[in-house]
PDB file of N, CA and C in Angstrom:
ATOM      1  N   MET A   1     130.899 -71.531  85.555  1.00 66.00           N
ATOM      2  CA  MET A   1     130.931 -70.502  86.573  1.00 66.00           C
ATOM      3  C   MET A   1     132.121 -70.746  87.499  1.00 66.00           C
ATOM      4  N   THR A   2     132.931 -69.765  87.690  1.00 77.00           N
ATOM      5  CA  THR A   2     134.063 -69.854  88.599  1.00 77.00           C
ATOM      6  C   THR A   2     133.613 -69.443  89.996  1.00 77.00           C
ATOM      7  N   VAL A   3     133.974 -70.271  90.967  1.00 80.00           N
ATOM      8  CA  VAL A   3     133.592 -70.004  92.352  1.00 80.00           C
ATOM      9  C   VAL A   3     134.864 -69.851  93.173  1.00 80.00           C
ATOM     10  N   LYS A   4     134.943 -68.783  93.959  1.00 85.00           N
ATOM     11  CA  LYS A   4     136.082 -68.552  94.840  1.00 85.00           C
ATOM     12  C   LYS A   4     135.631 -68.723  96.288  1.00 85.00           C
ATOM     13  N   TYR A   5     136.567 -69.123  97.135  1.00 86.00           N
ATOM     14  CA  TYR A   5     136.221 -69.317  98.538  1.00 86.00           C
ATOM     15  C   TYR A   5     135.717 -68.024  99.177  1.00 86.00           C
ATOM     16  N   THR A   6     136.107 -66.892  98.649  1.00 91.00           N
ATOM     17  CA  THR A   6     135.650 -65.618  99.210  1.00 91.00           C
ATOM     18  C   THR A   6     134.182 -65.340  98.894  1.00 91.00           C
ATOM     19  N   ASP A   7     133.606 -66.110  97.962  1.00 91.00           N
ATOM     20  CA  ASP A   7     132.192 -65.962  97.611  1.00 91.00           C
ATOM     21  C   ASP A   7     131.278 -66.761  98.542  1.00 91.00           C
ATOM     22  N   TYR A   8     131.862 -67.586  99.413  1.00 93.00           N
ATOM     23  CA  TYR A   8     131.077 -68.437 100.308  1.00 93.00           C
ATOM     24  C   TYR A   8     130.412 -67.594 101.386  1.00 93.00           C
ATOM     25  N   ILE A   9     129.109 -67.797 101.564  1.00 95.00           N
ATOM     26  CA  ILE A   9     128.344 -67.121 102.614  1.00 95.00           C
ATOM     27  C   ILE A   9     127.869 -68.188 103.594  1.00 95.00           C
ATOM     28  N   CYS A  10     128.398 -68.145 104.804  1.00 95.00           N
ATOM     29  CA  CYS A  10     128.056 -69.112 105.843  1.00 95.00           C
ATOM     30  C   CYS A  10     126.678 -68.769 106.411  1.00 95.00           C
ATOM     31  N   LEU A  11     125.772 -69.762 106.412  1.00 96.00           N
ATOM     32  CA  LEU A  11     124.415 -69.521 106.909  1.00 96.00           C
ATOM     33  C   LEU A  11     124.073 -70.313 108.171  1.00 96.00           C
ATOM     34  N   LYS A  12     124.690 -71.483 108.343  1.00 95.00           N
ATOM     35  CA  LYS A  12     124.458 -72.305 109.535  1.00 95.00           C
ATOM     36  C   LYS A  12     125.801 -72.881 109.966  1.00 95.00           C
ATOM     37  N   THR A  13     126.051 -72.928 111.271  1.00 92.00           N
ATOM     38  CA  THR A  13     127.343 -73.420 111.739  1.00 92.00           C
ATOM     39  C   THR A  13     127.186 -74.590 112.693  1.00 92.00           C
ATOM     40  N   GLY A  14     128.226 -75.398 112.727  1.00 84.00           N
ATOM     41  CA  GLY A  14     128.337 -76.517 113.642  1.00 84.00           C
ATOM     42  C   GLY A  14     129.786 -76.582 114.100  1.00 84.00           C
ATOM     43  N   ARG A  15     130.159 -77.654 114.763  1.00 80.00           N
ATOM     44  CA  ARG A  15     131.527 -77.802 115.251  1.00 80.00           C
ATOM     45  C   ARG A  15     132.458 -78.156 114.096  1.00 80.00           C
ATOM     46  N   TYR A  16     133.361 -77.271 113.760  1.00 83.00           N
ATOM     47  CA  TYR A  16     134.325 -77.433 112.665  1.00 83.00           C
ATOM     48  C   TYR A  16     133.666 -77.574 111.303  1.00 83.00           C
ATOM     49  N   GLN A  17     132.435 -77.164 111.164  1.00 88.00           N
ATOM     50  CA  GLN A  17     131.722 -77.318 109.900  1.00 88.00           C
ATOM     51  C   GLN A  17     130.629 -76.268 109.785  1.00 88.00           C
ATOM     52  N   SER A  18     130.208 -76.037 108.559  1.00 92.00           N
ATOM     53  CA  SER A  18     129.111 -75.111 108.317  1.00 92.00           C
ATOM     54  C   SER A  18     128.491 -75.428 106.967  1.00 92.00           C
ATOM     55  N   VAL A  19     127.336 -74.848 106.721  1.00 94.00           N
ATOM     56  CA  VAL A  19     126.725 -74.906 105.398  1.00 94.00           C
ATOM     57  C   VAL A  19     126.380 -73.483 105.002  1.00 94.00           C
ATOM     58  N   GLY A  20     126.392 -73.263 103.719  1.00 95.00           N
ATOM     59  CA  GLY A  20     126.099 -71.938 103.211  1.00 95.00           C
ATOM     60  C   GLY A  20     125.876 -71.986 101.718  1.00 95.00           C
ATOM     61  N   LYS A  21     126.113 -70.855 101.070  1.00 95.00           N
ATOM     62  CA  LYS A  21     125.831 -70.762  99.640  1.00 95.00           C
ATOM     63  C   LYS A  21     126.954 -70.034  98.908  1.00 95.00           C
ATOM     64  N   PHE A  22     127.118 -70.418  97.674  1.00 93.00           N
ATOM     65  CA  PHE A  22     127.899 -69.664  96.704  1.00 93.00           C
ATOM     66  C   PHE A  22     126.873 -69.116  95.731  1.00 93.00           C
ATOM     67  N   GLY A  23     126.677 -67.822  95.713  1.00 89.00           N
ATOM     68  CA  GLY A  23     125.662 -67.245  94.838  1.00 89.00           C
ATOM     69  C   GLY A  23     124.265 -67.521  95.357  1.00 89.00           C
ATOM     70  N   ASP A  24     123.310 -67.602  94.422  1.00 88.00           N
ATOM     71  CA  ASP A  24     121.909 -67.771  94.809  1.00 88.00           C
ATOM     72  C   ASP A  24     121.452 -69.215  94.910  1.00 88.00           C
ATOM     73  N   ASN A  25     122.112 -70.139  94.190  1.00 89.00           N
ATOM     74  CA  ASN A  25     121.547 -71.486  94.132  1.00 89.00           C
ATOM     75  C   ASN A  25     122.556 -72.612  94.265  1.00 89.00           C
ATOM     76  N   ILE A  26     123.763 -72.344  94.724  1.00 92.00           N
ATOM     77  CA  ILE A  26     124.742 -73.408  94.944  1.00 92.00           C
ATOM     78  C   ILE A  26     124.933 -73.564  96.447  1.00 92.00           C
ATOM     79  N   TYR A  27     124.398 -74.650  96.992  1.00 94.00           N
ATOM     80  CA  TYR A  27     124.524 -74.926  98.417  1.00 94.00           C
ATOM     81  C   TYR A  27     125.823 -75.680  98.653  1.00 94.00           C
ATOM     82  N   ALA A  28     126.501 -75.373  99.764  1.00 92.00           N
ATOM     83  CA  ALA A  28     127.802 -75.976 100.029  1.00 92.00           C
ATOM     84  C   ALA A  28     127.951 -76.343 101.493  1.00 92.00           C
ATOM     85  N   TYR A  29     128.751 -77.389 101.707  1.00 91.00           N
ATOM     86  CA  TYR A  29     129.141 -77.838 103.038  1.00 91.00           C
ATOM     87  C   TYR A  29     130.614 -77.478 103.197  1.00 91.00           C
ATOM     88  N   GLU A  30     130.963 -76.818 104.281  1.00 91.00           N
ATOM     89  CA  GLU A  30     132.348 -76.442 104.560  1.00 91.00           C
ATOM     90  C   GLU A  30     132.809 -77.205 105.790  1.00 91.00           C
ATOM     91  N   ILE A  31     133.965 -77.856 105.683  1.00 88.00           N
ATOM     92  CA  ILE A  31     134.548 -78.542 106.833  1.00 88.00           C
ATOM     93  C   ILE A  31     135.984 -78.061 106.981  1.00 88.00           C
ATOM     94  N   LEU A  32     136.387 -77.788 108.212  1.00 87.00           N
ATOM     95  CA  LEU A  32     137.748 -77.327 108.485  1.00 87.00           C
ATOM     96  C   LEU A  32     138.636 -78.542 108.701  1.00 87.00           C
ATOM     97  N   THR A  33     139.781 -78.576 107.998  1.00 85.00           N
ATOM     98  CA  THR A  33     140.636 -79.757 108.025  1.00 85.00           C
ATOM     99  C   THR A  33     142.074 -79.389 108.369  1.00 85.00           C
ATOM    100  N   GLY A  34     142.800 -80.368 108.867  1.00 84.00           N
ATOM    101  CA  GLY A  34     144.223 -80.201 109.129  1.00 84.00           C
ATOM    102  C   GLY A  34     144.521 -79.354 110.348  1.00 84.00           C
ATOM    103  N   VAL A  35     145.815 -79.208 110.621  1.00 88.00           N
ATOM    104  CA  VAL A  35     146.234 -78.460 111.808  1.00 88.00           C
ATOM    105  C   VAL A  35     145.996 -76.964 111.659  1.00 88.00           C
ATOM    106  N   THR A  36     145.829 -76.496 110.422  1.00 88.00           N
ATOM    107  CA  THR A  36     145.586 -75.069 110.205  1.00 88.00           C
ATOM    108  C   THR A  36     144.120 -74.755 109.962  1.00 88.00           C
ATOM    109  N   ASP A  37     143.252 -75.755 110.147  1.00 86.00           N
ATOM    110  CA  ASP A  37     141.813 -75.580 109.912  1.00 86.00           C
ATOM    111  C   ASP A  37     141.529 -75.001 108.530  1.00 86.00           C
ATOM    112  N   SER A  38     142.147 -75.580 107.523  1.00 88.00           N
ATOM    113  CA  SER A  38     141.913 -75.154 106.137  1.00 88.00           C
ATOM    114  C   SER A  38     140.539 -75.629 105.691  1.00 88.00           C
ATOM    115  N   PRO A  39     139.729 -74.756 105.105  1.00 90.00           N
ATOM    116  CA  PRO A  39     138.381 -75.163 104.701  1.00 90.00           C
ATOM    117  C   PRO A  39     138.377 -75.988 103.416  1.00 90.00           C
ATOM    118  N   GLU A  40     137.498 -76.982 103.388  1.00 89.00           N
ATOM    119  CA  GLU A  40     137.201 -77.735 102.175  1.00 89.00           C
ATOM    120  C   GLU A  40     135.715 -77.571 101.932  1.00 89.00           C
ATOM    121  N   TYR A  41     135.314 -77.453 100.666  1.00 91.00           N
ATOM    122  CA  TYR A  41     133.919 -77.216 100.308  1.00 91.00           C
ATOM    123  C   TYR A  41     133.393 -78.356  99.454  1.00 91.00           C
ATOM    124  N   TYR A  42     132.154 -78.753  99.716  1.00 89.00           N
ATOM    125  CA  TYR A  42     131.470 -79.793  98.957  1.00 89.00           C
ATOM    126  C   TYR A  42     130.083 -79.284  98.599  1.00 89.00           C
ATOM    127  N   GLN A  43     129.687 -79.509  97.368  1.00 90.00           N
ATOM    128  CA  GLN A  43     128.338 -79.105  96.968  1.00 90.00           C
ATOM    129  C   GLN A  43     127.328 -80.066  97.571  1.00 90.00           C
ATOM    130  N   ILE A  44     126.232 -79.526  98.102  1.00 90.00           N
ATOM    131  CA  ILE A  44     125.162 -80.326  98.682  1.00 90.00           C
ATOM    132  C   ILE A  44     123.833 -79.874  98.093  1.00 90.00           C
ATOM    133  N   SER A  45     122.811 -80.681  98.323  1.00 90.00           N
ATOM    134  CA  SER A  45     121.476 -80.334  97.832  1.00 90.00           C
ATOM    135  C   SER A  45     120.784 -79.390  98.819  1.00 90.00           C
ATOM    136  N   MET A  46     119.682 -78.800  98.383  1.00 92.00           N
ATOM    137  CA  MET A  46     118.911 -77.927  99.262  1.00 92.00           C
ATOM    138  C   MET A  46     118.331 -78.738 100.425  1.00 92.00           C
ATOM    139  N   ALA A  47     117.936 -79.986 100.176  1.00 90.00           N
ATOM    140  CA  ALA A  47     117.405 -80.832 101.246  1.00 90.00           C
ATOM    141  C   ALA A  47     118.474 -81.094 102.307  1.00 90.00           C
ATOM    142  N   GLU A  48     119.710 -81.342 101.883  1.00 89.00           N
ATOM    143  CA  GLU A  48     120.802 -81.537 102.839  1.00 89.00           C
ATOM    144  C   GLU A  48     121.079 -80.247 103.606  1.00 89.00           C
ATOM    145  N   PHE A  49     121.007 -79.117 102.931  1.00 92.00           N
ATOM    146  CA  PHE A  49     121.182 -77.821 103.592  1.00 92.00           C
ATOM    147  C   PHE A  49     120.108 -77.633 104.664  1.00 92.00           C
ATOM    148  N   ASP A  50     118.855 -77.906 104.310  1.00 92.00           N
ATOM    149  CA  ASP A  50     117.738 -77.713 105.241  1.00 92.00           C
ATOM    150  C   ASP A  50     117.834 -78.619 106.464  1.00 92.00           C
ATOM    151  N   SER A  51     118.413 -79.821 106.300  1.00 89.00           N
ATOM    152  CA  SER A  51     118.485 -80.776 107.407  1.00 89.00           C
ATOM    153  C   SER A  51     119.865 -80.796 108.071  1.00 89.00           C
ATOM    154  N   PHE A  52     120.660 -79.759 107.893  1.00 89.00           N
ATOM    155  CA  PHE A  52     122.025 -79.695 108.425  1.00 89.00           C
ATOM    156  C   PHE A  52     122.084 -79.978 109.922  1.00 89.00           C
ATOM    157  N   GLU A  53     121.196 -79.397 110.704  1.00 86.00           N
ATOM    158  CA  GLU A  53     121.241 -79.579 112.155  1.00 86.00           C
ATOM    159  C   GLU A  53     121.148 -81.050 112.538  1.00 86.00           C
ATOM    160  N   THR A  54     120.387 -81.828 111.800  1.00 83.00           N
ATOM    161  CA  THR A  54     120.228 -83.248 112.100  1.00 83.00           C
ATOM    162  C   THR A  54     121.448 -84.047 111.686  1.00 83.00           C
ATOM    163  N   TRP A  55     121.813 -83.986 110.410  1.00 77.00           N
ATOM    164  CA  TRP A  55     122.898 -84.852 109.941  1.00 77.00           C
ATOM    165  C   TRP A  55     124.269 -84.401 110.399  1.00 77.00           C
ATOM    166  N   SER A  56     124.456 -83.135 110.724  1.00 75.00           N
ATOM    167  CA  SER A  56     125.779 -82.705 111.195  1.00 75.00           C
ATOM    168  C   SER A  56     126.070 -83.271 112.581  1.00 75.00           C
ATOM    169  N   GLN A  57     125.071 -83.390 113.425  1.00 74.00           N
ATOM    170  CA  GLN A  57     125.272 -83.977 114.749  1.00 74.00           C
ATOM    171  C   GLN A  57     125.533 -85.477 114.650  1.00 74.00           C
ATOM    172  N   GLU A  58     124.834 -86.153 113.742  1.00 63.00           N
ATOM    173  CA  GLU A  58     125.054 -87.580 113.534  1.00 63.00           C
ATOM    174  C   GLU A  58     126.439 -87.828 112.958  1.00 63.00           C
ATOM    175  N   SER A  59     126.887 -86.963 112.066  1.00 53.00           N
ATOM    176  CA  SER A  59     128.143 -87.159 111.349  1.00 53.00           C
ATOM    177  C   SER A  59     129.370 -86.931 112.214  1.00 53.00           C
ATOM    178  N   ILE A  60     129.255 -86.158 113.271  1.00 55.00           N
ATOM    179  CA  ILE A  60     130.407 -85.914 114.139  1.00 55.00           C
ATOM    180  C   ILE A  60     130.920 -87.227 114.703  1.00 55.00           C
ATOM    181  N   SER A  61     130.024 -88.150 115.014  1.00 54.00           N
ATOM    182  CA  SER A  61     130.441 -89.425 115.573  1.00 54.00           C
ATOM    183  C   SER A  61     130.895 -90.412 114.505  1.00 54.00           C
ATOM    184  N   ASP A  62     130.604 -90.146 113.232  1.00 59.00           N
ATOM    185  CA  ASP A  62     130.983 -91.062 112.160  1.00 59.00           C
ATOM    186  C   ASP A  62     131.419 -90.267 110.932  1.00 59.00           C
ATOM    187  N   LEU A  63     132.649 -89.721 110.973  1.00 61.00           N
ATOM    188  CA  LEU A  63     133.116 -88.878 109.880  1.00 61.00           C
ATOM    189  C   LEU A  63     133.284 -89.644 108.575  1.00 61.00           C
ATOM    190  N   LYS A  64     133.602 -90.950 108.640  1.00 63.00           N
ATOM    191  CA  LYS A  64     133.713 -91.728 107.402  1.00 63.00           C
ATOM    192  C   LYS A  64     132.370 -91.765 106.686  1.00 63.00           C
ATOM    193  N   LYS A  65     131.289 -91.950 107.437  1.00 63.00           N
ATOM    194  CA  LYS A  65     129.946 -91.961 106.855  1.00 63.00           C
ATOM    195  C   LYS A  65     129.623 -90.591 106.262  1.00 63.00           C
ATOM    196  N   CYS A  66     129.994 -89.537 106.963  1.00 66.00           N
ATOM    197  CA  CYS A  66     129.749 -88.176 106.494  1.00 66.00           C
ATOM    198  C   CYS A  66     130.469 -87.929 105.172  1.00 66.00           C
ATOM    199  N   MET A  67     131.754 -88.254 105.092  1.00 66.00           N
ATOM    200  CA  MET A  67     132.525 -88.002 103.877  1.00 66.00           C
ATOM    201  C   MET A  67     132.030 -88.861 102.719  1.00 66.00           C
ATOM    202  N   LYS A  68     131.585 -90.081 102.998  1.00 68.00           N
ATOM    203  CA  LYS A  68     131.024 -90.934 101.943  1.00 68.00           C
ATOM    204  C   LYS A  68     129.763 -90.283 101.380  1.00 68.00           C
ATOM    205  N   SER A  69     128.926 -89.738 102.238  1.00 67.00           N
ATOM    206  CA  SER A  69     127.703 -89.070 101.796  1.00 67.00           C
ATOM    207  C   SER A  69     128.016 -87.824 100.989  1.00 67.00           C
ATOM    208  N   LEU A  70     128.996 -87.066 101.435  1.00 67.00           N
ATOM    209  CA  LEU A  70     129.319 -85.811 100.764  1.00 67.00           C
ATOM    210  C   LEU A  70     129.978 -86.006  99.410  1.00 67.00           C
ATOM    211  N   THR A  71     130.729 -87.084  99.251  1.00 67.00           N
ATOM    212  CA  THR A  71     131.421 -87.295  97.985  1.00 67.00           C
ATOM    213  C   THR A  71     130.598 -88.107  96.995  1.00 67.00           C
ATOM    214  N   ALA A  72     129.429 -88.568  97.408  1.00 65.00           N
ATOM    215  CA  ALA A  72     128.547 -89.292  96.489  1.00 65.00           C
ATOM    216  C   ALA A  72     127.979 -88.318  95.465  1.00 65.00           C
ATOM    217  N   PRO A  73     127.784 -88.777  94.225  1.00 57.00           N
ATOM    218  CA  PRO A  73     127.220 -87.878  93.212  1.00 57.00           C
ATOM    219  C   PRO A  73     125.800 -87.454  93.581  1.00 57.00           C
ATOM    220  N   LEU A  74     125.455 -86.235  93.226  1.00 51.00           N
ATOM    221  CA  LEU A  74     124.099 -85.755  93.459  1.00 51.00           C
ATOM    222  C   LEU A  74     123.156 -86.430  92.486  1.00 51.00           C
ATOM    223  N   SER A  75     121.970 -86.780  92.945  1.00 46.00           N
ATOM    224  CA  SER A  75     120.983 -87.364  92.041  1.00 46.00           C
ATOM    225  C   SER A  75     120.385 -86.262  91.177  1.00 46.00           C
ATOM    226  N   ALA A  76     119.786 -86.640  90.073  1.00 42.00           N
ATOM    227  CA  ALA A  76     119.187 -85.660  89.160  1.00 42.00           C
ATOM    228  C   ALA A  76     118.073 -84.882  89.854  1.00 42.00           C
ATOM    229  N   ALA A  77     117.371 -85.526  90.777  1.00 41.00           N
ATOM    230  CA  ALA A  77     116.274 -84.865  91.481  1.00 41.00           C
ATOM    231  C   ALA A  77     116.790 -83.805  92.449  1.00 41.00           C
ATOM    232  N   ALA A  78     118.012 -83.982  92.939  1.00 44.00           N
ATOM    233  CA  ALA A  78     118.551 -83.056  93.931  1.00 44.00           C
ATOM    234  C   ALA A  78     119.148 -81.806  93.308  1.00 44.00           C
ATOM    235  N   THR A  79     119.428 -81.840  92.017  1.00 42.00           N
ATOM    236  CA  THR A  79     120.074 -80.683  91.389  1.00 42.00           C
ATOM    237  C   THR A  79     119.081 -79.719  90.820  1.00 42.00           C
TER     238      THR A  79
END
């Protein structure tokens, strides 16, 4: 399945970040990067989507921890 950035639907927002969906069942984390606030997208689980308000506030103070979590492979149970 080909996914384009124009297919992203933002559902929850935070500071320089949001979570949303591509289609019906692909959850994504969007973070704005660089001086031009270019978006980067990472696939996340539904559980991570549901708990966005909690972990997004924690991650603002520790972006290295956030990026490590986001780039970790999804477990079979989460997909």
